[in-house]
Coordinates of N, CA, C and O and ligand atoms in Angstrom, one line a residue:
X188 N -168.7 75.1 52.7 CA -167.9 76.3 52.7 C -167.3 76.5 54.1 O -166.1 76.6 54.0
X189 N -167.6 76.5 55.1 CA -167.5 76.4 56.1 C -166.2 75.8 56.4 O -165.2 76.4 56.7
X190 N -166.3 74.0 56.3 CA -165.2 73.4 56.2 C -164.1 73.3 55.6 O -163.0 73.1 55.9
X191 N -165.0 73.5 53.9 CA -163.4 73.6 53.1 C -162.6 74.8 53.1 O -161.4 74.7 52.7
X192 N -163.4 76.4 53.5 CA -162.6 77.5 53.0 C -161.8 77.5 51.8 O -160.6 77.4 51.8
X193 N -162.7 77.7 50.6 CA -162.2 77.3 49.3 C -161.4 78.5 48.8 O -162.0 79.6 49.1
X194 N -160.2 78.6 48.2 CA -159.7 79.7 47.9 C -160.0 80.3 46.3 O -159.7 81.3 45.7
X195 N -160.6 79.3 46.1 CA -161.5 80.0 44.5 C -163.0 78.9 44.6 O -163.1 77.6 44.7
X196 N -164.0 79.8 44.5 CA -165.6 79.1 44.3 C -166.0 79.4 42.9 O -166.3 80.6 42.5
X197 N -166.2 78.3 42.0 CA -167.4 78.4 41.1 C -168.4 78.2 41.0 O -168.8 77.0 41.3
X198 N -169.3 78.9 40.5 CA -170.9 78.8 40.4 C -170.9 79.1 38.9 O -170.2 79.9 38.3
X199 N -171.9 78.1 38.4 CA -171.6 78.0 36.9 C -173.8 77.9 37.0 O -174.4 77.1 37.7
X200 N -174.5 79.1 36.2 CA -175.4 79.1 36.1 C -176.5 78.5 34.9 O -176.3 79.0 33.8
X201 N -177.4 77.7 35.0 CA -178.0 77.3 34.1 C -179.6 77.2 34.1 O -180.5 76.8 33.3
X202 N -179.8 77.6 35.0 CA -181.4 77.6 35.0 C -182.7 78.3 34.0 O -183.8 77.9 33.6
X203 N -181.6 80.0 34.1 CA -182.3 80.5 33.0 C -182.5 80.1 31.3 O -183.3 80.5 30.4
X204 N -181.3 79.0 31.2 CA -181.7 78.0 29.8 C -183.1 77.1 29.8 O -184.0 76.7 29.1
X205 N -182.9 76.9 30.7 CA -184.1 76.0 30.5 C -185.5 76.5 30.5 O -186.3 75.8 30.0
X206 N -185.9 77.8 31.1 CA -186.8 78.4 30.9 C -186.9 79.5 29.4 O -187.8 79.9 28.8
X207 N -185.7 79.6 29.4 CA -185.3 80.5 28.0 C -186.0 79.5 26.4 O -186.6 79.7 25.4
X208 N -185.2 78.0 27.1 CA -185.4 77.0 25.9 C -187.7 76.8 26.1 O -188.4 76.4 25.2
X209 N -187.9 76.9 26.8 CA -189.1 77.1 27.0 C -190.2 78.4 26.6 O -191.4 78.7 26.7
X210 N -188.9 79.1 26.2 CA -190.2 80.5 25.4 C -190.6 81.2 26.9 O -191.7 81.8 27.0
X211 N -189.8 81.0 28.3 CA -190.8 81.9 29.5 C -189.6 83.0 29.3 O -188.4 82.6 29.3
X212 N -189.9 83.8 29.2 CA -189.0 85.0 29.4 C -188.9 85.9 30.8 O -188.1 86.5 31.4
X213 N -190.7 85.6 31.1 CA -190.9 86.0 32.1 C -190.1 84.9 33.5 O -189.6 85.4 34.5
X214 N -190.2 83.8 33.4 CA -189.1 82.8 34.3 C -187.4 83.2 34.2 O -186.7 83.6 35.2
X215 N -186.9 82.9 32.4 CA -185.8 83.3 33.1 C -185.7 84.8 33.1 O -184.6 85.0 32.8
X216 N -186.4 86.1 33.3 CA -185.9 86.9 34.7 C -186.2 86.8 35.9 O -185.5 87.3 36.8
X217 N -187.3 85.9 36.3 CA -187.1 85.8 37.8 C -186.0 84.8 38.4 O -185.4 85.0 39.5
X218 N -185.5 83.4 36.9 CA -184.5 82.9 37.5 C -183.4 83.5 37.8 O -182.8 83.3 38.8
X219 N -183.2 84.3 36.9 CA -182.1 85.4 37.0 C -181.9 86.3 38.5 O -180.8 86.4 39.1
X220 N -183.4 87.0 38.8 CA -183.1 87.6 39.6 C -182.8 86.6 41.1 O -182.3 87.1 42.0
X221 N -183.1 85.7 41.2 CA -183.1 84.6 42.2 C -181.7 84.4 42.4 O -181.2 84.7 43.5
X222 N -180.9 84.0 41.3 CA -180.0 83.7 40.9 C -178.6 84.8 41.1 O -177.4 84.5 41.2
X223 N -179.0 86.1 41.3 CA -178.5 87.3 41.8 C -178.7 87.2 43.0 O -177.8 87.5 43.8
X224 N -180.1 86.7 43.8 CA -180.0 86.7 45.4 C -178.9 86.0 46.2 O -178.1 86.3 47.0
X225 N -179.1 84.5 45.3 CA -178.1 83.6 45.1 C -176.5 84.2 45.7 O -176.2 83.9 46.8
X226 N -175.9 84.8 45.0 CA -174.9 85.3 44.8 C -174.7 85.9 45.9 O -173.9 85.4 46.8
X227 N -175.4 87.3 46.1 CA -175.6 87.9 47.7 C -175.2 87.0 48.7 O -174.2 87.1 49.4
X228 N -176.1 86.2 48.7 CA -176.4 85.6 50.2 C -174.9 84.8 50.1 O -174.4 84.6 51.2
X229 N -174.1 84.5 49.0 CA -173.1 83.0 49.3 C -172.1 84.0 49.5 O -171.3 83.8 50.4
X230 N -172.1 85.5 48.7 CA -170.8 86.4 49.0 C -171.0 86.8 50.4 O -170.1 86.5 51.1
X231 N -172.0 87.5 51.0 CA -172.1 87.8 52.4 C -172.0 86.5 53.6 O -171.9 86.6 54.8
X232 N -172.0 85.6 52.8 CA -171.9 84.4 54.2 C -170.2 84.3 54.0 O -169.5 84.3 55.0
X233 N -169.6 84.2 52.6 CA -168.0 84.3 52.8 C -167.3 85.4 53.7 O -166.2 85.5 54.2
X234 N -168.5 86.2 53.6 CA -167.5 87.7 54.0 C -167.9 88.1 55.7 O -167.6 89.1 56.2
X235 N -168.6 86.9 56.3 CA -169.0 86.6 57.6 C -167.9 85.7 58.1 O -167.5 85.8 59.2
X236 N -167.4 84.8 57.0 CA -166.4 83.8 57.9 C -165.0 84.1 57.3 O -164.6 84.2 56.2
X237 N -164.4 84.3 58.9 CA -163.0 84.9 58.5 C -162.1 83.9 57.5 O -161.5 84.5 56.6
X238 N -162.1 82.8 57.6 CA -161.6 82.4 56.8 C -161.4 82.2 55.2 O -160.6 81.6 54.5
X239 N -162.7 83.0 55.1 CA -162.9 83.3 53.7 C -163.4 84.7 53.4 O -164.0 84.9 52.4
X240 N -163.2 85.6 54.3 CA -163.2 86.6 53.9 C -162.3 87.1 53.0 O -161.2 86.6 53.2
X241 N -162.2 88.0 51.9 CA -161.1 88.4 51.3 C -160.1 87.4 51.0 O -159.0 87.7 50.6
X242 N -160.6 86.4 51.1 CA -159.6 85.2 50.5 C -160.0 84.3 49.6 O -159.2 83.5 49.1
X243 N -160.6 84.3 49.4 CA -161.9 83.3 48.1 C -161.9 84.5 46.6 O -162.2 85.7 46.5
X244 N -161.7 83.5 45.8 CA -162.1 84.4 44.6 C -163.5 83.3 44.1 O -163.7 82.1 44.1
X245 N -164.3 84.3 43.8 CA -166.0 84.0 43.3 C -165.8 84.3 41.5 O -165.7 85.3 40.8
X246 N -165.9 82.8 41.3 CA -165.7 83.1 39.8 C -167.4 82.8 39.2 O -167.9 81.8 39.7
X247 N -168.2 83.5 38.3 CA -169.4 83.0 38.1 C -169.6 83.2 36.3 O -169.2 84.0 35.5
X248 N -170.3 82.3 36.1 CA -170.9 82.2 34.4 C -171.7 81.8 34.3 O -172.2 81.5 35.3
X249 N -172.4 81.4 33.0 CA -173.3 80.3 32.6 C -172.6 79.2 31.6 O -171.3 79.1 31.5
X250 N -173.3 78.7 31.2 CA -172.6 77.3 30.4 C -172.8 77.6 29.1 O -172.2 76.8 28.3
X251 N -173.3 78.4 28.6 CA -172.6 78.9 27.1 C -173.2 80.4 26.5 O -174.2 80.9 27.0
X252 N -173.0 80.6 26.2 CA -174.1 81.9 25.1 C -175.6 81.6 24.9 O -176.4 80.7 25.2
X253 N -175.7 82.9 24.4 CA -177.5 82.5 24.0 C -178.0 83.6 22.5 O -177.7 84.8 22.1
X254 N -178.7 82.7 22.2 CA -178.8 83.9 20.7 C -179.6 84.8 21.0 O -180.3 84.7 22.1
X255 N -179.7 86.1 20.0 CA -180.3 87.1 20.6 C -181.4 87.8 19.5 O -181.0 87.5 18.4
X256 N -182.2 88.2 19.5 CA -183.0 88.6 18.8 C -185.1 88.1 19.3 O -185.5 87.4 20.2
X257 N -185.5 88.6 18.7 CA -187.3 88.0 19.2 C -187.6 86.9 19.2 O -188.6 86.6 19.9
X258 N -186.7 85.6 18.1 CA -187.3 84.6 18.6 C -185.7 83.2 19.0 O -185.7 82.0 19.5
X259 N -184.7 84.0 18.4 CA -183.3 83.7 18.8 C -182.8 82.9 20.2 O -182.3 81.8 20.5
X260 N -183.4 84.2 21.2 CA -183.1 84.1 22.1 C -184.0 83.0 22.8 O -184.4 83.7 23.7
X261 N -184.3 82.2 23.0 CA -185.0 81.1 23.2 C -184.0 79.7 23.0 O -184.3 78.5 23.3
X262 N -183.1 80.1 22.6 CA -182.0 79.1 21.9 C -180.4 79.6 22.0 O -180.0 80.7 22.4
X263 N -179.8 78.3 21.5 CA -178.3 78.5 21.6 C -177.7 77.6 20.5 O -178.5 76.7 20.2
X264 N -176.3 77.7 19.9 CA -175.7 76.9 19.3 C -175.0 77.3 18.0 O -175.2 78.4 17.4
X265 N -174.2 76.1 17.6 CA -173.6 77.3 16.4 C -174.1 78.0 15.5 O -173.5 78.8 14.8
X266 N -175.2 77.7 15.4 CA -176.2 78.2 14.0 C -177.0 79.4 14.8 O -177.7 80.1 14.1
X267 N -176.8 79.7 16.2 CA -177.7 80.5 16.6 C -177.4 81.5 16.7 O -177.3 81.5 18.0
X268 N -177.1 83.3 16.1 CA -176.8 84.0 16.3 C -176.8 84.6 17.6 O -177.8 84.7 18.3
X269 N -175.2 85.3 18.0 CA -175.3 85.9 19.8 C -175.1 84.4 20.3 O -175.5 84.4 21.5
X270 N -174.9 83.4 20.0 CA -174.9 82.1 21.0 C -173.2 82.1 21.2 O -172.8 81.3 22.0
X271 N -172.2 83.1 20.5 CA -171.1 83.7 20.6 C -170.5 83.7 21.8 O -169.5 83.2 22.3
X272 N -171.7 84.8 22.2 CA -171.4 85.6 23.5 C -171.6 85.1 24.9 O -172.6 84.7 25.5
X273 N -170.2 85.2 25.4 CA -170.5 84.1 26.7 C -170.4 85.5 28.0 O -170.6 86.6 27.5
X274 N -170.2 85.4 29.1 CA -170.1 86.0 30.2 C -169.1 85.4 31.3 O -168.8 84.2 31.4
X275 N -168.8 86.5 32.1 CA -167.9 85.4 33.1 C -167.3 86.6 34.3 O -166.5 87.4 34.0
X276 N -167.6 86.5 35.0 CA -167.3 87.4 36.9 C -166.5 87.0 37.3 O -166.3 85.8 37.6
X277 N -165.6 88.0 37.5 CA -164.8 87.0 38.9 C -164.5 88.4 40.0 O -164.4 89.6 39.8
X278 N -164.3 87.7 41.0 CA -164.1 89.0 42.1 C -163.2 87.9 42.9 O -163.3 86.7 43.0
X279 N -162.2 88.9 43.7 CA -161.2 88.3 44.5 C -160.6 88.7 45.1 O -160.9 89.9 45.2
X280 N -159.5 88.4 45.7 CA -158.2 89.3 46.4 C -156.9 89.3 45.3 O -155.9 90.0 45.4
X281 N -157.1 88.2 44.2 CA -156.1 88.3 43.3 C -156.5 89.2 41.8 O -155.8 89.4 40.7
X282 N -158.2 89.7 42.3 CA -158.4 90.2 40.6 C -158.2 91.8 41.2 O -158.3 92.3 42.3
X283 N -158.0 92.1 40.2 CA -158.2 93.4 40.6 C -159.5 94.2 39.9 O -160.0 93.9 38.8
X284 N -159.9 95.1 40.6 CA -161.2 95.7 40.0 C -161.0 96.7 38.3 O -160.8 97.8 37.9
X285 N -161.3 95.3 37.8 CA -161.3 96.4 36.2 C -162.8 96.4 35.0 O -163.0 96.6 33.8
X286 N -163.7 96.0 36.4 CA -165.1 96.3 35.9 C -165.2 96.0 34.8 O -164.1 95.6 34.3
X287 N -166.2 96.0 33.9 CA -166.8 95.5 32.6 C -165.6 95.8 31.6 O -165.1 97.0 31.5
X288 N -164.9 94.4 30.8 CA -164.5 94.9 29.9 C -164.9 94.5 28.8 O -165.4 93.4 28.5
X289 N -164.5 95.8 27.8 CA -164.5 95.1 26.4 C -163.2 95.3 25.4 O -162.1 95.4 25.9
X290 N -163.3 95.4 24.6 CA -162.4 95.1 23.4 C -161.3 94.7 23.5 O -160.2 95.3 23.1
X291 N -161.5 93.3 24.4 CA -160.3 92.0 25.1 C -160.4 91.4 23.6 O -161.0 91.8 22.6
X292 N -159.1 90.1 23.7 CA -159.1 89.3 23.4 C -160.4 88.5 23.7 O -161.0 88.6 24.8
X293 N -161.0 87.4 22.2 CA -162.3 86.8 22.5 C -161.4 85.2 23.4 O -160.3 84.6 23.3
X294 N -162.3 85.2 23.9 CA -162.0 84.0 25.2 C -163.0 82.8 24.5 O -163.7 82.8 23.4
X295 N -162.9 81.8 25.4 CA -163.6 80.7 25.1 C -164.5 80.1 26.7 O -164.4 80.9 27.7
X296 N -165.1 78.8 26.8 CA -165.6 78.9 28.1 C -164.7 77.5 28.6 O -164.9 76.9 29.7
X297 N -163.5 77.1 27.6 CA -162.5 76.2 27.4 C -161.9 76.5 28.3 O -161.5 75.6 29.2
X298 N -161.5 78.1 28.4 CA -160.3 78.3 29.3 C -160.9 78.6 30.5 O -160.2 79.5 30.9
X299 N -161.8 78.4 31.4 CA -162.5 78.2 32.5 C -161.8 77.1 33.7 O -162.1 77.2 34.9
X300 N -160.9 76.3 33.2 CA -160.8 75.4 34.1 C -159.2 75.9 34.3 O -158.7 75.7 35.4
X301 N -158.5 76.5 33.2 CA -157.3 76.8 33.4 C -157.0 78.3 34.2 O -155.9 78.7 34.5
X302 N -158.2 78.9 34.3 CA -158.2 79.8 35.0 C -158.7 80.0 36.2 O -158.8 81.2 36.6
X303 N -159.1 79.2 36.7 CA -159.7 78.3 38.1 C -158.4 77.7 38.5 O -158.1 77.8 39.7
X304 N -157.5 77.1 37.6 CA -156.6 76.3 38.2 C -155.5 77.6 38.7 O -154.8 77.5 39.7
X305 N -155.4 78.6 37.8 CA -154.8 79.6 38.2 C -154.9 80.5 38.8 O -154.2 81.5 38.8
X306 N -156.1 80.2 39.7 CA -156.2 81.4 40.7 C -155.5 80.3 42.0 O -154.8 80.8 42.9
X307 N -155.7 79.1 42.0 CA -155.0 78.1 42.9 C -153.5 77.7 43.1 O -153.0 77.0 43.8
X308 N -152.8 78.9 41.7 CA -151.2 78.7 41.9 C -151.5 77.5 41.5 O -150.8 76.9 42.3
X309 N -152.0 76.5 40.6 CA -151.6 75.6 39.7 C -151.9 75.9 37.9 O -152.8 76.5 37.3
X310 N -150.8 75.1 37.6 CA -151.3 75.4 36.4 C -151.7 73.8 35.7 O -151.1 72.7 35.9
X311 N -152.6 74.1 35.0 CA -153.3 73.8 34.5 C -152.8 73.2 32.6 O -152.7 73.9 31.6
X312 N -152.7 71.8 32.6 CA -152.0 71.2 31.4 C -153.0 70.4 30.8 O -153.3 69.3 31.1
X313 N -153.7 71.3 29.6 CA -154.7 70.4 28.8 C -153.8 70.0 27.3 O -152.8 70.4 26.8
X314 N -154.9 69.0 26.8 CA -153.6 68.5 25.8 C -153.8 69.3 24.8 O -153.3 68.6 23.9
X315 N -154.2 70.6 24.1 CA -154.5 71.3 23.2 C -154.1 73.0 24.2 O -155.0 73.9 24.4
X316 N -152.9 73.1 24.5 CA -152.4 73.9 25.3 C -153.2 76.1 24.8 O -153.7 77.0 25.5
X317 N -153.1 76.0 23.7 CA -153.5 77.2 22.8 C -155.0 77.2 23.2 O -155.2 78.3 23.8
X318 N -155.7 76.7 23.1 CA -157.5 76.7 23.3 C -157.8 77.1 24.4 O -158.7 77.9 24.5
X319 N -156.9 76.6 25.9 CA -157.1 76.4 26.7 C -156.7 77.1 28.4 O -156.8 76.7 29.5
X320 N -156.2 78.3 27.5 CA -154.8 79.8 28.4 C -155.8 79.7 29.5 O -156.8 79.0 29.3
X321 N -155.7 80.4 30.8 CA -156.4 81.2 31.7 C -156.7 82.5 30.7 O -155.9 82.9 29.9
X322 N -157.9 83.0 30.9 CA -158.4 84.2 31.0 C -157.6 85.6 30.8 O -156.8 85.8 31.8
X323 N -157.6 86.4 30.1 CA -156.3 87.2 29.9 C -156.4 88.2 31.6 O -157.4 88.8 32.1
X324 N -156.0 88.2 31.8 CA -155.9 89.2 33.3 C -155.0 89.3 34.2 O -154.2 88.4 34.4
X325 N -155.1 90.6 34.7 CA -154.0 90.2 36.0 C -154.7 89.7 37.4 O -155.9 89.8 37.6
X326 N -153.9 89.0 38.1 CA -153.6 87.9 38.6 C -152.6 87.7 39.3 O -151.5 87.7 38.7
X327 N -152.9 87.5 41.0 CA -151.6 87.6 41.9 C -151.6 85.9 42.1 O -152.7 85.3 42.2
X328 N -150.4 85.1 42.1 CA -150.1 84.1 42.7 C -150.0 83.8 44.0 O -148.9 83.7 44.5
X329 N -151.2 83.6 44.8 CA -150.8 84.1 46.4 C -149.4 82.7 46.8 O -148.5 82.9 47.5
X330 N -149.6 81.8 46.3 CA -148.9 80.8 46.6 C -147.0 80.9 46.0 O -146.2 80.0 46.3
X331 N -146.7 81.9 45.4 CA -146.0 82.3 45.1 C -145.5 83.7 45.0 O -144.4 83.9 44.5
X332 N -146.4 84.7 45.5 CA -146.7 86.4 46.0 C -145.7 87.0 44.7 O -144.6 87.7 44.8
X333 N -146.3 86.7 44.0 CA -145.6 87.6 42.5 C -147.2 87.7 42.1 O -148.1 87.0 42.5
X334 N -147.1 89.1 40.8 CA -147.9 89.0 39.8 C -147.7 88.4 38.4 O -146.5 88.3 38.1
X335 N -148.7 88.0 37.5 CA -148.5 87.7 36.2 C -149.6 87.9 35.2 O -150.7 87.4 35.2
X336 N -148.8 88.8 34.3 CA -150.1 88.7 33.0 C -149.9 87.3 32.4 O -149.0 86.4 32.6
X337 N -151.0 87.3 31.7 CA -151.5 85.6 31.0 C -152.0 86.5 29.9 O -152.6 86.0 28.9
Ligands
ZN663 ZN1 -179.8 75.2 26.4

């Protein structure tokens, strides 16, 4: 961090799968809450170095959904109900604050790399262009100082 001053950071979370796929429920909340310290500590060390203060966007998720119910949630996949439901954070100087949303367009975790590529002022050409949009949001191009919906 230090050296590169990254203008977009991802952290892509997975730990609480593996204790989830283990039946500890009691693990993944503590992975979770660790995993929230996590976050703290990497946002306050950006926001210590000037050159990443206010200039870094922190995109965070996990790596897919999880089903939900008493014995569901222990699991994931297409047969697994709630394994649907994915998550995804981002904070920045190009997002703007529009807190929890819902009744968006459903996203995929496909379009993850094209909207990483577009917080970097590139865009992002996968060969199945439709699957693959940035994230519906607004979004400043610092590398070109316009806005754009997607
Ligand atoms: Zn898993």
């Amino acid at each position: 961090m230090s050296n590169a001053h990254p203008r977009a950071l991802f952290v892509g979370h997975g730990e609480t799968d593996t204790w989830a796929h283990a039946g500890r429920y009691d693990l993944v909340l503590q992975s979770a809450h660790h995993f929230e310290q996590f976050v703290e500590q990497l946002w306050e060390t950006m926001q210590q170095m000037p050159e990443c203060r206010d200039q870094t966007t922190f995109i965070l998720t996990a790596d897919h959904g999880r089903g939900s119910g008493l014995v569901e949630w222990k699991d994931h996949g297409a047969e697994t109900k709630g394994s649907e439901n994915i998550w995804i954070a981002v904070t920045g100087p190009d997002t703007p604050a529009l807190y929890e949303r819902g009744n968006q367009a459903d996203v995929t975790h496909a379009q993850i790399a094209a909207t990483v590529a577009a917080f970097l002022g590139k865009d992002f050409v996968p060969r199945c262009r439709r699957l693959h949009r940035p994230f519906p949001m607004y979004y400043k191009l610092r590398s070109r100082r316009e806005t754009r919906v997607v």
